mmCIF file of C-alpha atoms in Angstrom:
data_model
loop_
_atom_site.group_PDB
_atom_site.id
_atom_site.type_symbol
_atom_site.label_atom_id
_atom_site.label_comp_id
_atom_site.label_asym_id
_atom_site.label_seq_id
_atom_site.Cartn_x
_atom_site.Cartn_y
_atom_site.Cartn_z
ATOM 1 C CA MET V 1 16.494 -32.395 203.439
ATOM 2 C CA TRP V 2 19.512 -30.782 201.976
ATOM 3 C CA ASN V 3 22.590 -33.088 201.421
ATOM 4 C CA VAL V 4 26.100 -31.914 201.836
ATOM 5 C CA LYS V 5 26.657 -30.876 198.171
ATOM 6 C CA SER V 6 23.230 -28.739 198.535
ATOM 7 C CA LYS V 7 24.374 -27.201 201.625
ATOM 8 C CA LEU V 8 27.925 -26.347 200.070
ATOM 9 C CA VAL V 9 26.318 -24.840 196.849
ATOM 10 C CA ALA V 10 23.941 -22.685 198.758
ATOM 11 C CA THR V 11 26.926 -21.503 201.056
ATOM 12 C CA ALA V 12 28.961 -20.679 198.293
ATOM 13 C CA SER V 13 26.179 -18.839 196.544
ATOM 14 C CA ILE V 14 25.535 -16.648 199.795
ATOM 15 C CA LEU V 15 29.423 -15.753 200.054
ATOM 16 C CA LEU V 16 29.210 -14.969 196.450
ATOM 17 C CA LEU V 17 26.206 -12.550 196.994
ATOM 18 C CA CYS V 18 28.129 -10.832 199.880
ATOM 19 C CA ALA V 19 31.194 -10.494 197.878
ATOM 20 C CA THR V 20 29.063 -8.871 195.164
ATOM 21 C CA VAL V 21 27.606 -6.533 197.746
ATOM 22 C CA ALA V 22 30.817 -5.820 199.262
ATOM 23 C CA VAL V 23 32.156 -4.894 195.789
ATOM 24 C CA GLY V 24 29.138 -2.897 194.775
ATOM 25 C CA CYS V 25 28.491 -1.046 197.870
ATOM 26 C CA GLY V 26 31.214 -1.380 200.634
ATOM 27 C CA GLY V 27 34.275 -1.652 198.274
ATOM 28 C CA LYS V 28 32.941 1.568 196.452
ATOM 29 C CA ASP V 29 32.154 3.549 199.484
ATOM 30 C CA SER V 30 35.438 2.445 201.523
ATOM 31 C CA THR V 31 37.507 5.421 202.336
ATOM 32 C CA THR V 32 41.120 6.056 203.654
ATOM 33 C CA LYS V 33 41.612 8.212 206.666
ATOM 34 C CA VAL V 34 44.169 10.958 206.351
ATOM 35 C CA LYS V 35 45.040 13.145 209.152
ATOM 36 C CA ILE V 36 46.178 16.721 208.112
ATOM 37 C CA GLY V 37 47.918 19.274 210.318
ATOM 38 C CA GLU V 38 47.646 22.853 209.171
ATOM 39 C CA VAL V 39 50.257 25.309 210.693
ATOM 40 C CA THR V 40 47.414 27.955 211.572
ATOM 41 C CA ARG V 41 43.837 28.597 210.519
ATOM 42 C CA SER V 42 44.090 31.077 207.530
ATOM 43 C CA ILE V 43 42.011 32.549 204.814
ATOM 44 C CA PHE V 44 45.423 32.119 203.004
ATOM 45 C CA TYR V 45 44.746 28.337 202.892
ATOM 46 C CA ALA V 46 41.277 28.653 201.178
ATOM 47 C CA PRO V 47 41.773 25.969 198.443
ATOM 48 C CA GLU V 48 42.517 23.537 201.576
ATOM 49 C CA TYR V 49 38.914 24.324 202.917
ATOM 50 C CA VAL V 50 37.194 24.292 199.505
ATOM 51 C CA ALA V 51 38.725 20.708 198.748
ATOM 52 C CA ILE V 52 36.984 19.625 201.927
ATOM 53 C CA GLU V 53 33.698 21.393 201.703
ATOM 54 C CA LYS V 54 33.138 20.776 197.851
ATOM 55 C CA GLY V 55 33.922 16.890 198.569
ATOM 56 C CA PHE V 56 36.841 16.666 196.471
ATOM 57 C CA PHE V 57 38.852 14.588 199.123
ATOM 58 C CA LYS V 58 35.707 12.565 199.412
ATOM 59 C CA ASP V 59 35.396 12.064 195.866
ATOM 60 C CA GLU V 60 38.851 10.317 195.679
ATOM 61 C CA GLY V 61 38.168 8.092 198.509
ATOM 62 C CA LEU V 62 39.658 9.997 201.202
ATOM 63 C CA ASP V 63 38.364 10.912 204.603
ATOM 64 C CA VAL V 64 40.105 13.958 205.710
ATOM 65 C CA GLU V 65 40.672 14.757 209.300
ATOM 66 C CA LEU V 66 41.624 18.449 209.695
ATOM 67 C CA GLN V 67 43.623 19.843 212.940
ATOM 68 C CA THR V 68 45.296 23.174 213.457
ATOM 69 C CA THR V 69 48.610 22.516 215.019
ATOM 70 C CA PHE V 70 49.712 26.100 215.632
ATOM 71 C CA GLY V 71 53.277 26.894 214.475
ATOM 72 C CA GLY V 72 55.880 25.425 212.200
ATOM 73 C CA ASP V 73 57.840 23.592 214.920
ATOM 74 C CA LYS V 74 54.710 21.923 216.452
ATOM 75 C CA THR V 75 53.436 20.917 213.031
ATOM 76 C CA MET V 76 56.573 19.096 212.206
ATOM 77 C CA THR V 77 56.903 17.619 215.521
ATOM 78 C CA ALA V 78 53.291 16.218 214.898
ATOM 79 C CA LEU V 79 54.417 14.769 211.740
ATOM 80 C CA LEU V 80 57.612 13.336 212.612
ATOM 81 C CA SER V 81 55.980 11.644 215.704
ATOM 82 C CA ASN V 82 53.096 10.156 213.162
ATOM 83 C CA ALA V 83 50.430 12.300 215.247
ATOM 84 C CA ILE V 84 49.404 13.426 211.579
ATOM 85 C CA ASP V 85 49.976 11.883 208.258
ATOM 86 C CA VAL V 86 50.445 15.317 206.133
ATOM 87 C CA ALA V 87 51.440 18.729 207.020
ATOM 88 C CA LEU V 88 50.565 21.989 205.750
ATOM 89 C CA VAL V 89 53.380 24.214 206.402
ATOM 90 C CA GLY V 90 56.002 26.423 204.887
ATOM 91 C CA SER V 91 58.605 24.610 202.665
ATOM 92 C CA GLU V 92 61.501 26.051 204.762
ATOM 93 C CA THR V 93 60.433 23.769 207.678
ATOM 94 C CA SER V 94 61.364 20.658 205.306
ATOM 95 C CA ILE V 95 64.645 22.224 204.854
ATOM 96 C CA TYR V 96 65.455 22.845 208.769
ATOM 97 C CA VAL V 97 64.656 19.062 209.185
ATOM 98 C CA TYR V 98 66.908 18.004 206.041
ATOM 99 C CA GLN V 99 69.782 20.068 207.651
ATOM 100 C CA GLN V 100 69.486 18.473 210.932
ATOM 101 C CA GLY V 101 70.091 15.141 209.008
ATOM 102 C CA SER V 102 67.173 12.443 208.781
ATOM 103 C CA ASP V 103 66.959 8.903 207.564
ATOM 104 C CA ASP V 104 63.126 9.760 206.763
ATOM 105 C CA PRO V 105 63.234 13.177 205.195
ATOM 106 C CA VAL V 106 60.150 15.350 204.985
ATOM 107 C CA ILE V 107 59.151 15.570 201.394
ATOM 108 C CA ASN V 108 57.092 18.427 199.644
ATOM 109 C CA PHE V 109 54.471 16.825 197.334
ATOM 110 C CA ALA V 110 51.881 19.524 196.574
ATOM 111 C CA GLN V 111 52.220 23.266 196.667
ATOM 112 C CA LEU V 112 49.113 25.235 197.852
ATOM 113 C CA THR V 113 50.257 28.959 198.136
ATOM 114 C CA GLN V 114 52.903 30.435 195.911
ATOM 115 C CA THR V 115 53.529 33.933 197.414
ATOM 116 C CA ASP V 116 54.113 35.360 200.869
ATOM 117 C CA GLY V 117 50.701 36.014 202.544
ATOM 118 C CA THR V 118 51.576 39.311 204.551
ATOM 119 C CA PHE V 119 50.867 42.823 203.841
ATOM 120 C CA LEU V 120 52.425 46.003 205.163
ATOM 121 C CA VAL V 121 50.196 48.062 207.305
ATOM 122 C CA SER V 122 50.815 51.654 208.045
ATOM 123 C CA ARG V 123 49.499 53.043 211.129
ATOM 124 C CA GLU V 124 48.851 56.526 209.140
ATOM 125 C CA VAL V 125 47.006 56.878 205.949
ATOM 126 C CA GLU V 126 49.501 57.300 203.017
ATOM 127 C CA GLU V 127 48.266 58.300 199.818
ATOM 128 C CA SER V 128 51.382 57.799 197.994
ATOM 129 C CA PHE V 129 53.462 55.163 199.967
ATOM 130 C CA ASN V 130 57.446 54.925 199.110
ATOM 131 C CA TRP V 131 59.385 52.227 200.947
ATOM 132 C CA GLU V 132 61.942 54.683 201.631
ATOM 133 C CA GLN V 133 59.480 55.959 204.207
ATOM 134 C CA LEU V 134 60.328 52.988 206.461
ATOM 135 C CA LYS V 135 63.758 54.330 206.947
ATOM 136 C CA GLY V 136 64.043 55.455 210.618
ATOM 137 C CA SER V 137 60.679 54.075 211.546
ATOM 138 C CA VAL V 138 59.575 51.402 214.180
ATOM 139 C CA PHE V 139 58.577 48.300 212.418
ATOM 140 C CA LEU V 140 56.891 45.506 213.915
ATOM 141 C CA GLY V 141 57.951 42.480 211.989
ATOM 142 C CA GLN V 142 57.445 38.401 212.353
ATOM 143 C CA ARG V 143 59.250 35.903 214.127
ATOM 144 C CA LYS V 144 62.867 35.238 213.390
ATOM 145 C CA GLY V 145 63.414 32.304 211.345
ATOM 146 C CA GLY V 146 59.657 31.953 210.015
ATOM 147 C CA MET V 147 58.914 32.640 206.244
ATOM 148 C CA PRO V 148 56.974 35.745 207.045
ATOM 149 C CA GLN V 149 60.005 37.353 208.439
ATOM 150 C CA MET V 150 62.494 36.093 205.943
ATOM 151 C CA ALA V 151 60.345 37.258 203.117
ATOM 152 C CA GLY V 152 59.788 40.531 204.833
ATOM 153 C CA GLU V 153 63.442 41.152 205.337
ATOM 154 C CA PHE V 154 64.096 39.930 201.725
ATOM 155 C CA THR V 155 61.632 42.639 200.412
ATOM 156 C CA LEU V 156 63.305 45.328 202.481
ATOM 157 C CA ARG V 157 66.552 44.597 201.337
ATOM 158 C CA LYS V 158 65.242 44.446 197.747
ATOM 159 C CA GLN V 159 64.124 47.950 198.357
ATOM 160 C CA GLY V 160 67.504 49.185 199.560
ATOM 161 C CA ILE V 161 66.499 49.163 203.386
ATOM 162 C CA ASP V 162 68.942 47.300 205.674
ATOM 163 C CA PRO V 163 66.203 45.845 208.320
ATOM 164 C CA HIS V 164 68.897 45.952 210.927
ATOM 165 C CA ALA V 165 70.315 49.211 210.413
ATOM 166 C CA ASP V 166 67.926 51.460 208.614
ATOM 167 C CA LEU V 167 64.849 51.031 211.007
ATOM 168 C CA GLU V 168 63.795 49.776 214.602
ATOM 169 C CA LEU V 169 62.860 46.095 213.846
ATOM 170 C CA ILE V 170 60.822 44.542 216.510
ATOM 171 C CA GLN V 171 60.731 40.790 216.317
ATOM 172 C CA ASN V 172 60.280 39.416 219.956
ATOM 173 C CA ILE V 173 56.639 39.466 220.093
ATOM 174 C CA ASP V 174 54.724 36.215 219.532
ATOM 175 C CA PHE V 175 52.949 35.813 216.229
ATOM 176 C CA ALA V 176 49.420 35.542 218.130
ATOM 177 C CA ASN V 177 50.020 39.001 219.813
ATOM 178 C CA ILE V 178 51.441 41.006 216.774
ATOM 179 C CA ALA V 179 48.405 42.488 215.755
ATOM 180 C CA SER V 180 47.091 43.478 219.471
ATOM 181 C CA ALA V 181 50.488 45.060 219.878
ATOM 182 C CA PHE V 182 50.194 47.247 217.048
ATOM 183 C CA ALA V 183 46.624 48.024 218.197
ATOM 184 C CA SER V 184 47.837 49.105 221.266
ATOM 185 C CA GLY V 185 50.341 51.569 219.881
ATOM 186 C CA THR V 186 53.615 49.604 219.286
ATOM 187 C CA GLY V 187 55.232 50.450 215.749
ATOM 188 C CA GLN V 188 54.530 52.701 212.824
ATOM 189 C CA TYR V 189 54.280 49.899 210.535
ATOM 190 C CA VAL V 190 53.587 46.243 210.861
ATOM 191 C CA GLN V 191 53.567 43.069 208.717
ATOM 192 C CA LEU V 192 50.197 41.180 208.936
ATOM 193 C CA PHE V 193 48.238 38.328 207.389
ATOM 194 C CA GLU V 194 44.707 38.536 206.261
ATOM 195 C CA PRO V 195 42.113 38.912 207.709
ATOM 196 C CA GLN V 196 43.794 41.212 210.358
ATOM 197 C CA ALA V 197 44.766 43.482 207.643
ATOM 198 C CA SER V 198 41.208 44.091 206.403
ATOM 199 C CA ILE V 199 39.908 44.075 209.902
ATOM 200 C CA PHE V 200 42.476 47.083 210.861
ATOM 201 C CA GLU V 201 41.438 48.916 207.693
ATOM 202 C CA LYS V 202 37.661 48.624 208.498
ATOM 203 C CA GLU V 203 38.282 49.861 212.143
ATOM 204 C CA GLY V 204 40.576 52.519 211.180
ATOM 205 C CA LYS V 205 43.570 51.170 212.998
ATOM 206 C CA GLY V 206 45.817 50.770 210.062
ATOM 207 C CA HIS V 207 46.036 50.952 206.212
ATOM 208 C CA VAL V 208 47.674 48.467 203.670
ATOM 209 C CA VAL V 209 50.048 50.250 201.758
ATOM 210 C CA ALA V 210 52.015 47.326 200.240
ATOM 211 C CA SER V 211 52.128 43.660 199.653
ATOM 212 C CA PHE V 212 55.115 41.501 200.704
ATOM 213 C CA GLY V 213 53.664 38.774 198.553
ATOM 214 C CA VAL V 214 54.099 40.826 195.365
ATOM 215 C CA GLU V 215 57.366 42.122 196.260
ATOM 216 C CA SER V 216 59.168 38.791 197.359
ATOM 217 C CA GLY V 217 57.929 36.877 194.215
ATOM 218 C CA HIS V 218 56.967 33.317 193.810
ATOM 219 C CA LEU V 219 57.707 30.913 196.673
ATOM 220 C CA PRO V 220 56.638 27.639 197.662
ATOM 221 C CA TYR V 221 55.257 29.355 200.580
ATOM 222 C CA THR V 222 52.755 26.822 201.900
ATOM 223 C CA VAL V 223 53.159 23.209 200.778
ATOM 224 C CA PHE V 224 51.529 19.764 201.596
ATOM 225 C CA MET V 225 54.376 17.582 202.877
ATOM 226 C CA THR V 226 54.842 14.197 204.505
ATOM 227 C CA LYS V 227 57.692 11.859 205.470
ATOM 228 C CA GLN V 228 59.209 9.839 202.694
ATOM 229 C CA SER V 229 58.514 6.492 204.302
ATOM 230 C CA TYR V 230 54.796 7.446 204.223
ATOM 231 C CA ILE V 231 54.848 8.345 200.448
ATOM 232 C CA LYS V 232 56.523 4.844 199.783
ATOM 233 C CA ASN V 233 53.807 2.970 201.577
ATOM 234 C CA ASN V 234 50.792 5.095 200.579
ATOM 235 C CA ALA V 235 51.419 6.376 196.989
ATOM 236 C CA ASP V 236 48.118 5.726 195.919
ATOM 237 C CA THR V 237 46.786 7.901 198.733
ATOM 238 C CA ILE V 238 49.261 10.655 198.115
ATOM 239 C CA GLN V 239 48.060 10.668 194.318
ATOM 240 C CA LYS V 240 44.381 10.615 195.366
ATOM 241 C CA PHE V 241 45.068 13.746 197.877
ATOM 242 C CA THR V 242 47.243 15.625 195.354
ATOM 243 C CA ASN V 243 44.248 15.125 192.817
ATOM 244 C CA ALA V 244 41.862 16.753 195.323
ATOM 245 C CA VAL V 245 44.002 19.705 195.780
ATOM 246 C CA GLN V 246 44.161 20.428 192.114
ATOM 247 C CA LYS V 247 40.571 20.237 191.677
ATOM 248 C CA ALA V 248 40.190 22.761 194.610
ATOM 249 C CA GLN V 249 42.791 24.941 192.998
ATOM 250 C CA THR V 250 41.018 24.892 189.707
ATOM 251 C CA TRP V 251 37.696 25.621 191.347
ATOM 252 C CA VAL V 252 39.124 28.578 193.211
ATOM 253 C CA ALA V 253 40.723 30.063 190.137
ATOM 254 C CA GLU V 254 37.429 29.924 188.322
ATOM 255 C CA HIS V 255 35.381 31.460 191.140
ATOM 256 C CA SER V 256 34.743 34.726 192.600
ATOM 257 C CA PRO V 257 35.853 36.010 196.060
ATOM 258 C CA GLU V 258 32.208 35.891 197.097
ATOM 259 C CA GLU V 259 31.638 32.240 195.990
ATOM 260 C CA ILE V 260 35.052 31.204 197.739
ATOM 261 C CA THR V 261 33.786 33.077 200.963
ATOM 262 C CA ASP V 262 30.850 31.427 201.258
ATOM 263 C CA THR V 263 32.281 27.993 200.773
ATOM 264 C CA ILE V 264 34.827 28.612 203.491
ATOM 265 C CA LEU V 265 32.791 30.713 205.897
ATOM 266 C CA PRO V 266 32.275 27.580 208.192
ATOM 267 C CA TYR V 267 36.116 27.712 208.913
ATOM 268 C CA PHE V 268 35.847 31.576 209.921
ATOM 269 C CA GLU V 269 32.707 31.686 212.068
ATOM 270 C CA ASP V 270 33.952 34.816 214.081
ATOM 271 C CA THR V 271 34.942 36.847 211.005
ATOM 272 C CA ASP V 272 32.572 39.025 209.100
ATOM 273 C CA ARG V 273 31.832 37.770 205.661
ATOM 274 C CA ASP V 274 32.771 41.302 203.855
ATOM 275 C CA ILE V 275 36.166 40.959 205.680
ATOM 276 C CA ILE V 276 36.821 37.494 204.287
ATOM 277 C CA VAL V 277 35.715 38.381 200.829
ATOM 278 C CA SER V 278 38.133 41.557 200.900
ATOM 279 C CA ALA V 279 41.016 38.945 202.031
ATOM 280 C CA VAL V 280 40.241 36.427 199.289
ATOM 281 C CA LYS V 281 39.996 39.316 196.704
ATOM 282 C CA ARG V 282 43.626 40.552 197.762
ATOM 283 C CA TYR V 283 45.022 36.932 197.614
ATOM 284 C CA GLN V 284 43.435 36.300 194.359
ATOM 285 C CA GLU V 285 44.730 39.445 192.628
ATOM 286 C CA GLN V 286 48.174 38.776 193.609
ATOM 287 C CA GLU V 287 48.040 35.251 192.592
ATOM 288 C CA SER V 288 48.821 33.902 195.918
ATOM 289 C CA PHE V 289 46.718 30.809 195.455
ATOM 290 C CA ALA V 290 48.644 28.168 193.257
ATOM 291 C CA THR V 291 46.928 27.121 190.296
ATOM 292 C CA ASP V 292 48.417 23.686 190.463
ATOM 293 C CA PRO V 293 50.309 21.714 192.938
ATOM 294 C CA VAL V 294 53.875 21.764 191.096
ATOM 295 C CA LEU V 295 56.658 23.169 192.971
ATOM 296 C CA ASP V 296 58.844 24.563 190.326
ATOM 297 C CA GLU V 297 62.546 25.236 190.210
ATOM 298 C CA ALA V 298 62.331 29.082 190.034
ATOM 299 C CA GLU V 299 60.072 29.183 193.140
ATOM 300 C CA TRP V 300 62.601 26.782 195.028
ATOM 301 C CA ASN V 301 65.564 28.736 194.073
ATOM 302 C CA ASN V 302 63.932 32.069 195.084
ATOM 303 C CA LEU V 303 63.185 30.191 198.594
ATOM 304 C CA LEU V 304 66.643 29.301 198.948
ATOM 305 C CA ASP V 305 67.740 32.957 198.177
ATOM 306 C CA VAL V 306 65.177 34.295 200.932
ATOM 307 C CA MET V 307 66.477 31.918 203.465
ATOM 308 C CA GLU V 308 70.119 32.529 202.358
ATOM 309 C CA GLN V 309 69.795 36.246 202.808
ATOM 310 C CA ALA V 310 68.220 35.703 206.220
ATOM 311 C CA GLY V 311 71.213 33.622 207.514
ATOM 312 C CA GLU V 312 68.912 30.522 208.091
ATOM 313 C CA LEU V 313 70.395 28.155 205.323
ATOM 314 C CA GLU V 314 73.525 26.208 206.005
ATOM 315 C CA GLU V 315 73.774 24.903 202.511
ATOM 316 C CA ARG V 316 71.645 25.285 199.156
ATOM 317 C CA VAL V 317 69.494 22.125 198.948
ATOM 318 C CA THR V 318 68.538 20.911 195.584
ATOM 319 C CA ARG V 319 64.757 20.643 194.892
ATOM 320 C CA GLU V 320 65.168 16.810 194.043
ATOM 321 C CA GLU V 321 66.334 16.305 197.485
ATOM 322 C CA ILE V 322 63.093 16.959 199.199
ATOM 323 C CA VAL V 323 60.442 17.863 196.467
ATOM 324 C CA ASP V 324 58.614 14.759 194.715
ATOM 325 C CA ASN V 325 56.570 16.570 191.971
ATOM 326 C CA THR V 326 55.362 13.205 190.655
ATOM 327 C CA PHE V 327 51.974 13.282 191.994
ATOM 328 C CA ALA V 328 51.488 17.122 191.255
ATOM 329 C CA GLU V 329 52.520 16.671 187.720
ATOM 330 C CA LYS V 330 49.975 13.707 187.108
ATOM 331 C CA ALA V 331 47.236 15.650 188.805
ATOM 332 C CA LYS V 332 47.871 18.648 186.765
ATOM 333 C CA SER V 333 47.966 16.755 183.463
ATOM 334 C CA THR V 334 44.805 14.466 184.240
ATOM 335 C CA VAL V 335 42.551 16.264 186.496
ATOM 336 C CA LYS V 336 39.894 18.327 185.243
#
């Protein structure tokens, strides 16, 4: 029969064994759940899907739950109400929130795309396109106040075209219906994201003649962001998240459009593989996918210029106020 001391020793041994198992197994495999809300489902966000499919988030101990929140306003509402932890959306939304005043501002911490993602599509084949051809035309643009529209108008002005005087600009069509409106006969030119631009080319409904991404320059176009309070309480999680983003960006930079397509294909089951390859190739060639998550000063200032010209900026917001590059810079220097 065991005495009390023997029982205590046995109990302690069992507890020690359990603790060892927990550290060796449970502790190693434990994950932190992070809810991401992406503003839309887009080939433009290929590195995000690569980070999930290649297990880069999982390798960092993160269990990522991805949902599409459909629109900048809805995405920001989800973030502010804690329905999601991290938002993937245009940096202009964080500026809008900051301009309204907030005790818990939204902070940009990891950039995903660094150019506009739209293309100018013409209804007719144009062998030698010149921006001057848009003067007097009917142009089907994007929603007012959004980055596509602002980058589009910025480009037109850069080309010597007043978007509100030199052409008929249509902006009252919902984002989801722009492509179908053009297909049904509205407009001579339209501003479209991929894969719709490539789909129209394949169907003979339109022809890509220029890139707004190339013309408007580098911008913090789509960025992972969260509330300042979340960063304060979950700094280690944000660093791991950013590390995974850096791994994905490096992987995308080093692989072909075909390899990238095969990785992200599960997210676009209704889209032909060759269309996705075409879209990825265009984005790679114009360097739309950022190669690291750092949001630099020149990009930020270009964003402010674009917003200022569009009349959407109350005052210039310094990068330091709502951008935290700490995590991105560490990931860039340490993640291989």
